[in-house]
Amino acid sequence: MELLHLDQLMDLAKARPSKKIAVVGADDQPSLIAIRDVVEAKIAIPVLIGNKANIQAMAKEIGFTVSGFEIIDQPDVVKASRLAIDLVKTGNADILMKGMLQTATLLHAVLNDEYGIRKKNIVNHFALFESPYYHKLLGISDAAINILPLLADKVEIIKNAVEIYHKLGIENPKIGILSALELVNPKMTATVDAALLTMMNRRNQITGCTIDGPFALDNAISKEAARHKNISGEVAGDVDMLLTPDINCGSILYKAMAFLGGAKHAGIVTGASVPVVLNSRADSSLTKLLSVALAVALA
């Protein structure tokens, strides 16, 4: 199935064998609303970890019957995170989801050298957007985890993203390396990295995708803008994913598309042995539902 709209993630998720999602800090109404929607859509089975009394009270307020699901009474979020990791390791959870706790707390457990579930050299956030102003789904990475990735980190972020695209049936994703401008400027590290990543791709050091850059945002997503600046190639104006130079650019672009650009989106953390749903509390219930659907499709 060619993936053209985010709603198709629901179909992909429903086609997968049943998955369990461990929600850490589940005594959080927005998270429980999202899980209620997940259960109604029949795309995953929750394991709720947190203050049991609060979970039950909040669930009753939103009309979510949780009596048929496992609830682990552990109000301490550090211990709850460790429990969730243990569930993954024993095969009793296929996905992790952040509820009422700090992102750093959950990621500390995921990345812990002693008991964590890091699978790749780099873990990164990957978001998939459906914008009314772009002709196909657009990926963005990294908007949430890697503050100032070095060249080697960017290579790993791209590899993680390419694996996601392949699992979604996109065999040769087009990766645009984003900067403030489309020319290589030795004083701007992002443009130099972009040129190096492009050459690494052409010499088969990074495979499974087509990479080009540096691109300014306009000529990455607009063929007309690319033509005006005499930029050719199959990636210009037709990117599948934008690699942002740092977390500032990534976060600003992510939130601009979501809150100003009218784009629907889903996002996960990849690079661990299971997908991690790490939505912001400001994200809508639809975003959280789509993010779980993306995680289920990839798990």
PDB file of C-alpha atoms in Angstrom:
ATOM      1  CA  MET A   1       0.000   0.000   0.000  1.00  0.00           C
ATOM      2  CA  GLU A   2       1.410   3.366  -1.022  1.00  0.00           C
ATOM      3  CA  LEU A   3       1.405   5.631   2.020  1.00  0.00           C
ATOM      4  CA  LEU A   4      -0.202   8.924   0.993  1.00  0.00           C
ATOM      5  CA  HIS A   5      -2.132  10.010   4.086  1.00  0.00           C
ATOM      6  CA  LEU A   6      -1.586   9.639   7.824  1.00  0.00           C
ATOM      7  CA  ASP A   7      -4.996   8.016   8.202  1.00  0.00           C
ATOM      8  CA  GLN A   8      -3.534   5.019   6.370  1.00  0.00           C
ATOM      9  CA  LEU A   9      -1.364   4.387   9.434  1.00  0.00           C
ATOM     10  CA  MET A  10      -4.521   3.128  11.134  1.00  0.00           C
ATOM     11  CA  ASP A  11      -5.005   0.535   8.404  1.00  0.00           C
ATOM     12  CA  LEU A  12      -1.363  -0.533   8.665  1.00  0.00           C
ATOM     13  CA  ALA A  13      -1.650  -0.824  12.443  1.00  0.00           C
ATOM     14  CA  LYS A  14      -4.854  -2.870  12.261  1.00  0.00           C
ATOM     15  CA  ALA A  15      -3.190  -5.251   9.811  1.00  0.00           C
ATOM     16  CA  ARG A  16      -0.399  -6.012  12.276  1.00  0.00           C
ATOM     17  CA  PRO A  17      -0.607  -8.719  14.973  1.00  0.00           C
ATOM     18  CA  SER A  18      -1.872  -7.397  18.307  1.00  0.00           C
ATOM     19  CA  LYS A  19       0.697  -5.243  20.162  1.00  0.00           C
ATOM     20  CA  LYS A  20       0.974  -4.211  23.804  1.00  0.00           C
ATOM     21  CA  ILE A  21       1.773  -0.612  24.718  1.00  0.00           C
ATOM     22  CA  ALA A  22       3.203   0.193  28.154  1.00  0.00           C
ATOM     23  CA  VAL A  23       2.138   3.668  29.284  1.00  0.00           C
ATOM     24  CA  VAL A  24       4.503   5.113  31.891  1.00  0.00           C
ATOM     25  CA  GLY A  25       2.884   7.656  34.208  1.00  0.00           C
ATOM     26  CA  ALA A  26      -0.560   6.666  33.001  1.00  0.00           C
ATOM     27  CA  ASP A  27      -2.301   8.726  35.705  1.00  0.00           C
ATOM     28  CA  ASP A  28      -2.610  11.536  33.175  1.00  0.00           C
ATOM     29  CA  GLN A  29      -5.930  12.386  31.563  1.00  0.00           C
ATOM     30  CA  PRO A  30      -4.632  13.420  28.099  1.00  0.00           C
ATOM     31  CA  SER A  31      -2.679  10.160  27.875  1.00  0.00           C
ATOM     32  CA  LEU A  32      -5.693   8.127  29.002  1.00  0.00           C
ATOM     33  CA  ILE A  33      -7.863   9.863  26.390  1.00  0.00           C
ATOM     34  CA  ALA A  34      -5.326   8.859  23.747  1.00  0.00           C
ATOM     35  CA  ILE A  35      -5.252   5.269  25.032  1.00  0.00           C
ATOM     36  CA  ARG A  36      -9.044   5.162  25.115  1.00  0.00           C
ATOM     37  CA  ASP A  37      -8.989   6.106  21.410  1.00  0.00           C
ATOM     38  CA  VAL A  38      -6.321   3.455  20.751  1.00  0.00           C
ATOM     39  CA  VAL A  39      -8.479   0.787  22.401  1.00  0.00           C
ATOM     40  CA  GLU A  40     -11.593   1.909  20.515  1.00  0.00           C
ATOM     41  CA  ALA A  41      -9.636   1.755  17.255  1.00  0.00           C
ATOM     42  CA  LYS A  42      -8.430  -1.763  18.226  1.00  0.00           C
ATOM     43  CA  ILE A  43      -4.806  -1.096  17.330  1.00  0.00           C
ATOM     44  CA  ALA A  44      -3.076  -1.895  20.652  1.00  0.00           C
ATOM     45  CA  ILE A  45      -3.628  -3.296  24.146  1.00  0.00           C
ATOM     46  CA  PRO A  46      -2.493  -1.033  27.010  1.00  0.00           C
ATOM     47  CA  VAL A  47      -0.536  -1.830  30.137  1.00  0.00           C
ATOM     48  CA  LEU A  48      -1.026   1.159  32.457  1.00  0.00           C
ATOM     49  CA  ILE A  49       1.750   2.009  34.925  1.00  0.00           C
ATOM     50  CA  GLY A  50       1.249   4.700  37.567  1.00  0.00           C
ATOM     51  CA  ASN A  51      -0.903   5.567  40.550  1.00  0.00           C
ATOM     52  CA  LYS A  52      -3.666   2.962  40.215  1.00  0.00           C
ATOM     53  CA  ALA A  53      -6.332   4.881  42.139  1.00  0.00           C
ATOM     54  CA  ASN A  54      -5.719   7.995  40.069  1.00  0.00           C
ATOM     55  CA  ILE A  55      -5.739   6.020  36.819  1.00  0.00           C
ATOM     56  CA  GLN A  56      -9.093   4.459  37.699  1.00  0.00           C
ATOM     57  CA  ALA A  57     -10.615   7.789  38.769  1.00  0.00           C
ATOM     58  CA  MET A  58      -9.407   9.625  35.656  1.00  0.00           C
ATOM     59  CA  ALA A  59     -10.544   6.816  33.387  1.00  0.00           C
ATOM     60  CA  LYS A  60     -14.029   6.945  34.914  1.00  0.00           C
ATOM     61  CA  GLU A  61     -14.198  10.700  34.245  1.00  0.00           C
ATOM     62  CA  ILE A  62     -13.599  10.171  30.509  1.00  0.00           C
ATOM     63  CA  GLY A  63     -15.767   7.086  30.128  1.00  0.00           C
ATOM     64  CA  PHE A  64     -12.869   4.678  29.647  1.00  0.00           C
ATOM     65  CA  THR A  65     -13.391   1.230  31.140  1.00  0.00           C
ATOM     66  CA  VAL A  66      -9.965   0.016  32.279  1.00  0.00           C
ATOM     67  CA  SER A  67     -11.068  -2.994  34.354  1.00  0.00           C
ATOM     68  CA  GLY A  68     -10.090  -5.378  31.560  1.00  0.00           C
ATOM     69  CA  PHE A  69      -6.533  -4.098  31.253  1.00  0.00           C
ATOM     70  CA  GLU A  70      -3.429  -4.605  33.363  1.00  0.00           C
ATOM     71  CA  ILE A  71      -2.715  -1.728  35.751  1.00  0.00           C
ATOM     72  CA  ILE A  72       0.612  -1.705  37.592  1.00  0.00           C
ATOM     73  CA  ASP A  73       0.433   0.415  40.727  1.00  0.00           C
ATOM     74  CA  GLN A  74       3.736   2.311  40.755  1.00  0.00           C
ATOM     75  CA  PRO A  75       3.472   6.081  41.340  1.00  0.00           C
ATOM     76  CA  ASP A  76       7.258   6.613  41.339  1.00  0.00           C
ATOM     77  CA  VAL A  77       8.024   7.543  37.713  1.00  0.00           C
ATOM     78  CA  VAL A  78      11.657   6.383  37.880  1.00  0.00           C
ATOM     79  CA  LYS A  79      10.589   2.938  39.082  1.00  0.00           C
ATOM     80  CA  ALA A  80       7.684   2.945  36.635  1.00  0.00           C
ATOM     81  CA  SER A  81      10.101   3.610  33.761  1.00  0.00           C
ATOM     82  CA  ARG A  82      12.285   0.694  34.863  1.00  0.00           C
ATOM     83  CA  LEU A  83       9.213  -1.550  35.065  1.00  0.00           C
ATOM     84  CA  ALA A  84       8.261  -0.593  31.520  1.00  0.00           C
ATOM     85  CA  ILE A  85      11.761  -1.493  30.302  1.00  0.00           C
ATOM     86  CA  ASP A  86      11.459  -4.865  32.040  1.00  0.00           C
ATOM     87  CA  LEU A  87       8.131  -5.449  30.270  1.00  0.00           C
ATOM     88  CA  VAL A  88       9.827  -4.858  26.930  1.00  0.00           C
ATOM     89  CA  LYS A  89      12.701  -7.180  27.772  1.00  0.00           C
ATOM     90  CA  THR A  90      10.377  -9.993  28.831  1.00  0.00           C
ATOM     91  CA  GLY A  91       8.235  -9.644  25.713  1.00  0.00           C
ATOM     92  CA  ASN A  92       5.255  -8.214  27.584  1.00  0.00           C
ATOM     93  CA  ALA A  93       5.337  -4.821  25.841  1.00  0.00           C
ATOM     94  CA  ASP A  94       6.016  -3.939  22.201  1.00  0.00           C
ATOM     95  CA  ILE A  95       5.800  -0.136  22.492  1.00  0.00           C
ATOM     96  CA  LEU A  96       6.522   2.438  25.201  1.00  0.00           C
ATOM     97  CA  MET A  97       4.483   5.598  25.685  1.00  0.00           C
ATOM     98  CA  LYS A  98       5.184   8.640  27.848  1.00  0.00           C
ATOM     99  CA  GLY A  99       2.437   9.775  30.200  1.00  0.00           C
ATOM    100  CA  MET A 100       2.824  12.096  33.206  1.00  0.00           C
ATOM    101  CA  LEU A 101       6.599  12.267  33.582  1.00  0.00           C
ATOM    102  CA  GLN A 102       9.534  14.202  32.217  1.00  0.00           C
ATOM    103  CA  THR A 103      10.864  13.076  28.852  1.00  0.00           C
ATOM    104  CA  ALA A 104      14.373  12.852  30.316  1.00  0.00           C
ATOM    105  CA  THR A 105      13.215  10.361  32.965  1.00  0.00           C
ATOM    106  CA  LEU A 106      11.838   7.903  30.434  1.00  0.00           C
ATOM    107  CA  LEU A 107      14.776   8.343  28.052  1.00  0.00           C
ATOM    108  CA  HIS A 108      17.230   7.766  30.901  1.00  0.00           C
ATOM    109  CA  ALA A 109      15.680   4.331  31.409  1.00  0.00           C
ATOM    110  CA  VAL A 110      15.603   3.597  27.670  1.00  0.00           C
ATOM    111  CA  LEU A 111      19.270   4.562  27.236  1.00  0.00           C
ATOM    112  CA  ASN A 112      20.645   3.178  30.518  1.00  0.00           C
ATOM    113  CA  ASP A 113      23.881   1.292  29.847  1.00  0.00           C
ATOM    114  CA  GLU A 114      23.057  -1.363  32.435  1.00  0.00           C
ATOM    115  CA  TYR A 115      19.438  -2.239  31.758  1.00  0.00           C
ATOM    116  CA  GLY A 116      18.241  -0.019  28.880  1.00  0.00           C
ATOM    117  CA  ILE A 117      16.984  -0.999  25.436  1.00  0.00           C
ATOM    118  CA  ARG A 118      19.122   1.116  23.117  1.00  0.00           C
ATOM    119  CA  LYS A 119      19.518  -0.737  19.823  1.00  0.00           C
ATOM    120  CA  LYS A 120      21.298   1.781  17.596  1.00  0.00           C
ATOM    121  CA  ASN A 121      24.218   4.171  18.108  1.00  0.00           C
ATOM    122  CA  ILE A 122      21.822   7.119  18.067  1.00  0.00           C
ATOM    123  CA  VAL A 123      18.197   7.406  19.143  1.00  0.00           C
ATOM    124  CA  ASN A 124      16.253  10.197  17.508  1.00  0.00           C
ATOM    125  CA  HIS A 125      12.788  11.612  17.141  1.00  0.00           C
ATOM    126  CA  PHE A 126      11.069  11.082  13.807  1.00  0.00           C
ATOM    127  CA  ALA A 127       7.900  12.957  12.873  1.00  0.00           C
ATOM    128  CA  LEU A 128       5.680  12.398   9.855  1.00  0.00           C
ATOM    129  CA  PHE A 129       3.522  15.322   8.691  1.00  0.00           C
ATOM    130  CA  GLU A 130       0.548  15.600   6.367  1.00  0.00           C
ATOM    131  CA  SER A 131       0.427  19.253   5.293  1.00  0.00           C
ATOM    132  CA  PRO A 132      -2.297  20.847   3.152  1.00  0.00           C
ATOM    133  CA  TYR A 133       0.526  22.737   1.444  1.00  0.00           C
ATOM    134  CA  TYR A 134       2.717  19.796   0.436  1.00  0.00           C
ATOM    135  CA  HIS A 135       1.975  17.074  -2.080  1.00  0.00           C
ATOM    136  CA  LYS A 136       2.960  14.074   0.058  1.00  0.00           C
ATOM    137  CA  LEU A 137       3.867  13.052   3.595  1.00  0.00           C
ATOM    138  CA  LEU A 138       6.905  14.872   4.953  1.00  0.00           C
ATOM    139  CA  GLY A 139       9.264  13.499   7.588  1.00  0.00           C
ATOM    140  CA  ILE A 140      11.297  15.684   9.958  1.00  0.00           C
ATOM    141  CA  SER A 141      14.178  14.647  12.220  1.00  0.00           C
ATOM    142  CA  ASP A 142      15.400  15.508  14.789  1.00  0.00           C
ATOM    143  CA  ALA A 143      13.079  17.874  16.628  1.00  0.00           C
ATOM    144  CA  ALA A 144      13.325  16.542  20.176  1.00  0.00           C
ATOM    145  CA  ILE A 145      16.435  14.639  21.249  1.00  0.00           C
ATOM    146  CA  ASN A 146      19.756  15.389  19.543  1.00  0.00           C
ATOM    147  CA  ILE A 147      20.717  18.963  20.431  1.00  0.00           C
ATOM    148  CA  LEU A 148      23.589  19.617  18.035  1.00  0.00           C
ATOM    149  CA  PRO A 149      24.293  16.442  16.058  1.00  0.00           C
ATOM    150  CA  LEU A 150      27.746  15.979  14.556  1.00  0.00           C
ATOM    151  CA  LEU A 151      28.256  14.545  11.080  1.00  0.00           C
ATOM    152  CA  ALA A 152      28.513  10.989  12.400  1.00  0.00           C
ATOM    153  CA  ASP A 153      25.278  11.501  14.370  1.00  0.00           C
ATOM    154  CA  LYS A 154      23.503  12.755  11.256  1.00  0.00           C
ATOM    155  CA  VAL A 155      24.543   9.615   9.410  1.00  0.00           C
ATOM    156  CA  GLU A 156      22.908   7.501  12.118  1.00  0.00           C
ATOM    157  CA  ILE A 157      19.757   9.655  12.200  1.00  0.00           C
ATOM    158  CA  ILE A 158      19.398   9.176   8.443  1.00  0.00           C
ATOM    159  CA  LYS A 159      19.911   5.409   8.745  1.00  0.00           C
ATOM    160  CA  ASN A 160      17.239   5.186  11.457  1.00  0.00           C
ATOM    161  CA  ALA A 161      14.823   7.177   9.294  1.00  0.00           C
ATOM    162  CA  VAL A 162      15.529   5.089   6.202  1.00  0.00           C
ATOM    163  CA  GLU A 163      14.689   1.951   8.172  1.00  0.00           C
ATOM    164  CA  ILE A 164      11.328   3.497   9.085  1.00  0.00           C
ATOM    165  CA  TYR A 165      10.580   4.380   5.466  1.00  0.00           C
ATOM    166  CA  HIS A 166      11.445   0.884   4.292  1.00  0.00           C
ATOM    167  CA  LYS A 167       9.095  -0.622   6.883  1.00  0.00           C
ATOM    168  CA  LEU A 168       6.367   1.718   5.613  1.00  0.00           C
ATOM    169  CA  GLY A 169       6.922   0.492   2.067  1.00  0.00           C
ATOM    170  CA  ILE A 170       8.871   3.480   0.721  1.00  0.00           C
ATOM    171  CA  GLU A 171      11.900   1.827  -0.879  1.00  0.00           C
ATOM    172  CA  ASN A 172      14.004   4.866  -1.773  1.00  0.00           C
ATOM    173  CA  PRO A 173      13.129   7.883   0.402  1.00  0.00           C
ATOM    174  CA  LYS A 174      14.466  11.246  -0.721  1.00  0.00           C
ATOM    175  CA  ILE A 175      16.355  12.928   2.115  1.00  0.00           C
ATOM    176  CA  GLY A 176      16.935  16.682   1.956  1.00  0.00           C
ATOM    177  CA  ILE A 177      19.627  18.125   4.225  1.00  0.00           C
ATOM    178  CA  LEU A 178      18.283  21.398   5.541  1.00  0.00           C
ATOM    179  CA  SER A 179      20.227  24.604   6.155  1.00  0.00           C
ATOM    180  CA  ALA A 180      19.669  28.359   5.973  1.00  0.00           C
ATOM    181  CA  LEU A 181      20.785  28.383   2.337  1.00  0.00           C
ATOM    182  CA  GLU A 182      21.442  26.070  -0.563  1.00  0.00           C
ATOM    183  CA  LEU A 183      25.119  26.846  -1.109  1.00  0.00           C
ATOM    184  CA  VAL A 184      28.102  25.342   0.699  1.00  0.00           C
ATOM    185  CA  ASN A 185      29.602  27.947   3.013  1.00  0.00           C
ATOM    186  CA  PRO A 186      32.705  26.812   4.944  1.00  0.00           C
ATOM    187  CA  LYS A 187      31.643  29.060   7.835  1.00  0.00           C
ATOM    188  CA  MET A 188      28.320  27.212   8.178  1.00  0.00           C
ATOM    189  CA  THR A 189      28.811  23.663   9.448  1.00  0.00           C
ATOM    190  CA  ALA A 190      25.316  22.583   8.384  1.00  0.00           C
ATOM    191  CA  THR A 191      26.083  23.273   4.725  1.00  0.00           C
ATOM    192  CA  VAL A 192      29.413  21.439   4.861  1.00  0.00           C
ATOM    193  CA  ASP A 193      27.790  18.441   6.553  1.00  0.00           C
ATOM    194  CA  ALA A 194      25.090  18.473   3.878  1.00  0.00           C
ATOM    195  CA  ALA A 195      27.656  18.290   1.099  1.00  0.00           C
ATOM    196  CA  LEU A 196      29.494  15.459   2.855  1.00  0.00           C
ATOM    197  CA  LEU A 197      26.299  13.465   3.456  1.00  0.00           C
ATOM    198  CA  THR A 198      25.348  13.881  -0.197  1.00  0.00           C
ATOM    199  CA  MET A 199      28.747  12.606  -1.326  1.00  0.00           C
ATOM    200  CA  MET A 200      28.631   9.706   1.158  1.00  0.00           C
ATOM    201  CA  ASN A 201      25.303   8.674  -0.347  1.00  0.00           C
ATOM    202  CA  ARG A 202      26.655   8.860  -3.896  1.00  0.00           C
ATOM    203  CA  ARG A 203      29.600   6.682  -2.888  1.00  0.00           C
ATOM    204  CA  ASN A 204      27.306   4.120  -1.207  1.00  0.00           C
ATOM    205  CA  GLN A 205      28.441   4.880   2.332  1.00  0.00           C
ATOM    206  CA  ILE A 206      24.780   5.616   3.125  1.00  0.00           C
ATOM    207  CA  THR A 207      22.391   3.404   1.175  1.00  0.00           C
ATOM    208  CA  GLY A 208      18.669   2.768   0.771  1.00  0.00           C
ATOM    209  CA  CYS A 209      17.854   6.389   0.028  1.00  0.00           C
ATOM    210  CA  THR A 210      18.746   9.379  -2.134  1.00  0.00           C
ATOM    211  CA  ILE A 211      20.375  12.308  -0.316  1.00  0.00           C
ATOM    212  CA  ASP A 212      20.928  15.840  -1.545  1.00  0.00           C
ATOM    213  CA  GLY A 213      21.776  19.167   0.022  1.00  0.00           C
ATOM    214  CA  PRO A 214      22.281  21.664   1.372  1.00  0.00           C
ATOM    215  CA  PHE A 215      18.765  22.980   0.815  1.00  0.00           C
ATOM    216  CA  ALA A 216      17.018  26.031   2.117  1.00  0.00           C
ATOM    217  CA  LEU A 217      13.479  25.115   3.135  1.00  0.00           C
ATOM    218  CA  ASP A 218      11.861  26.685   0.071  1.00  0.00           C
ATOM    219  CA  ASN A 219      13.873  24.812  -2.551  1.00  0.00           C
ATOM    220  CA  ALA A 220      13.639  21.570  -0.586  1.00  0.00           C
ATOM    221  CA  ILE A 221       9.850  21.483  -0.773  1.00  0.00           C
ATOM    222  CA  SER A 222       9.055  23.602  -3.854  1.00  0.00           C
ATOM    223  CA  LYS A 223      10.098  22.631  -7.375  1.00  0.00           C
ATOM    224  CA  GLU A 224       9.312  26.168  -8.504  1.00  0.00           C
ATOM    225  CA  ALA A 225      11.625  27.671  -5.884  1.00  0.00           C
ATOM    226  CA  ALA A 226      14.316  25.170  -6.885  1.00  0.00           C
ATOM    227  CA  ARG A 227      13.983  26.129 -10.564  1.00  0.00           C
ATOM    228  CA  HIS A 228      14.285  29.839  -9.724  1.00  0.00           C
ATOM    229  CA  LYS A 229      17.640  29.110  -8.095  1.00  0.00           C
ATOM    230  CA  ASN A 230      18.769  26.677 -10.801  1.00  0.00           C
ATOM    231  CA  ILE A 231      18.755  23.717  -8.433  1.00  0.00           C
ATOM    232  CA  SER A 232      18.204  20.418 -10.199  1.00  0.00           C
ATOM    233  CA  GLY A 233      18.053  16.807  -9.104  1.00  0.00           C
ATOM    234  CA  GLU A 234      15.346  14.392  -8.029  1.00  0.00           C
ATOM    235  CA  VAL A 235      15.279  15.495  -4.394  1.00  0.00           C
ATOM    236  CA  ALA A 236      14.757  19.255  -4.849  1.00  0.00           C
ATOM    237  CA  GLY A 237      11.094  20.087  -4.380  1.00  0.00           C
ATOM    238  CA  ASP A 238      10.161  16.467  -3.706  1.00  0.00           C
ATOM    239  CA  VAL A 239      11.755  15.485  -0.368  1.00  0.00           C
ATOM    240  CA  ASP A 240      10.355  12.691   1.756  1.00  0.00           C
ATOM    241  CA  MET A 241      12.306  13.806   4.825  1.00  0.00           C
ATOM    242  CA  LEU A 242      14.122  16.907   6.007  1.00  0.00           C
ATOM    243  CA  LEU A 243      17.173  16.420   8.205  1.00  0.00           C
ATOM    244  CA  THR A 244      17.391  19.515  10.396  1.00  0.00           C
ATOM    245  CA  PRO A 245      20.790  20.878  11.458  1.00  0.00           C
ATOM    246  CA  ASP A 246      19.990  21.057  15.176  1.00  0.00           C
ATOM    247  CA  ILE A 247      17.208  20.739  17.718  1.00  0.00           C
ATOM    248  CA  ASN A 248      16.342  24.448  17.551  1.00  0.00           C
ATOM    249  CA  CYS A 249      15.565  24.299  13.840  1.00  0.00           C
ATOM    250  CA  GLY A 250      13.831  20.956  14.206  1.00  0.00           C
ATOM    251  CA  SER A 251      11.587  21.996  17.066  1.00  0.00           C
ATOM    252  CA  ILE A 252      10.647  25.326  15.497  1.00  0.00           C
ATOM    253  CA  LEU A 253       9.841  23.703  12.147  1.00  0.00           C
ATOM    254  CA  TYR A 254       7.849  20.923  13.864  1.00  0.00           C
ATOM    255  CA  LYS A 255       5.728  23.326  15.892  1.00  0.00           C
ATOM    256  CA  ALA A 256       5.290  25.820  13.054  1.00  0.00           C
ATOM    257  CA  MET A 257       3.869  23.086  10.838  1.00  0.00           C
ATOM    258  CA  ALA A 258       1.641  21.739  13.605  1.00  0.00           C
ATOM    259  CA  PHE A 259       0.317  24.985  15.103  1.00  0.00           C
ATOM    260  CA  LEU A 260       0.521  27.460  12.202  1.00  0.00           C
ATOM    261  CA  GLY A 261       0.543  25.278   9.118  1.00  0.00           C
ATOM    262  CA  GLY A 262      -2.506  23.128   9.823  1.00  0.00           C
ATOM    263  CA  ALA A 263      -0.571  19.871   9.423  1.00  0.00           C
ATOM    264  CA  LYS A 264      -1.569  16.567  10.989  1.00  0.00           C
ATOM    265  CA  HIS A 265       1.363  14.622  12.373  1.00  0.00           C
ATOM    266  CA  ALA A 266       2.600  11.519  14.126  1.00  0.00           C
ATOM    267  CA  GLY A 267       5.910  11.044  15.870  1.00  0.00           C
ATOM    268  CA  ILE A 268       8.018   8.414  17.606  1.00  0.00           C
ATOM    269  CA  VAL A 269      11.494   7.922  19.018  1.00  0.00           C
ATOM    270  CA  THR A 270      13.465   5.356  17.059  1.00  0.00           C
ATOM    271  CA  GLY A 271      16.786   3.649  17.707  1.00  0.00           C
ATOM    272  CA  ALA A 272      15.615   1.603  20.715  1.00  0.00           C
ATOM    273  CA  SER A 273      14.521  -2.031  20.503  1.00  0.00           C
ATOM    274  CA  VAL A 274      10.880  -0.851  20.460  1.00  0.00           C
ATOM    275  CA  PRO A 275       9.230   2.381  19.255  1.00  0.00           C
ATOM    276  CA  VAL A 276       8.717   5.044  21.945  1.00  0.00           C
ATOM    277  CA  VAL A 277       5.740   7.406  21.723  1.00  0.00           C
ATOM    278  CA  LEU A 278       6.937  10.688  23.177  1.00  0.00           C
ATOM    279  CA  ASN A 279       4.251  13.248  22.410  1.00  0.00           C
ATOM    280  CA  SER A 280       4.034  16.656  24.036  1.00  0.00           C
ATOM    281  CA  ARG A 281       1.116  17.422  26.343  1.00  0.00           C
ATOM    282  CA  ALA A 282       0.237  20.160  23.841  1.00  0.00           C
ATOM    283  CA  ASP A 283      -0.281  17.592  21.078  1.00  0.00           C
ATOM    284  CA  SER A 284      -3.865  16.763  20.170  1.00  0.00           C
ATOM    285  CA  SER A 285      -5.525  13.435  20.889  1.00  0.00           C
ATOM    286  CA  LEU A 286      -5.492  12.762  17.133  1.00  0.00           C
ATOM    287  CA  THR A 287      -1.716  13.266  17.053  1.00  0.00           C
ATOM    288  CA  LYS A 288      -1.273  10.834  19.930  1.00  0.00           C
ATOM    289  CA  LEU A 289      -3.541   8.270  18.264  1.00  0.00           C
ATOM    290  CA  LEU A 290      -1.658   8.561  14.965  1.00  0.00           C
ATOM    291  CA  SER A 291       1.663   8.327  16.798  1.00  0.00           C
ATOM    292  CA  VAL A 292       0.599   5.053  18.419  1.00  0.00           C
ATOM    293  CA  ALA A 293      -0.591   3.823  15.027  1.00  0.00           C
ATOM    294  CA  LEU A 294       2.840   4.646  13.571  1.00  0.00           C
ATOM    295  CA  ALA A 295       4.519   2.819  16.454  1.00  0.00           C
ATOM    296  CA  VAL A 296       2.295  -0.240  15.963  1.00  0.00           C
ATOM    297  CA  ALA A 297       3.019  -0.220  12.224  1.00  0.00           C
ATOM    298  CA  LEU A 298       6.740  -0.281  12.976  1.00  0.00           C
ATOM    299  CA  ALA A 299       6.821  -2.554  16.055  1.00  0.00           C
TER     300      ALA A 299
END
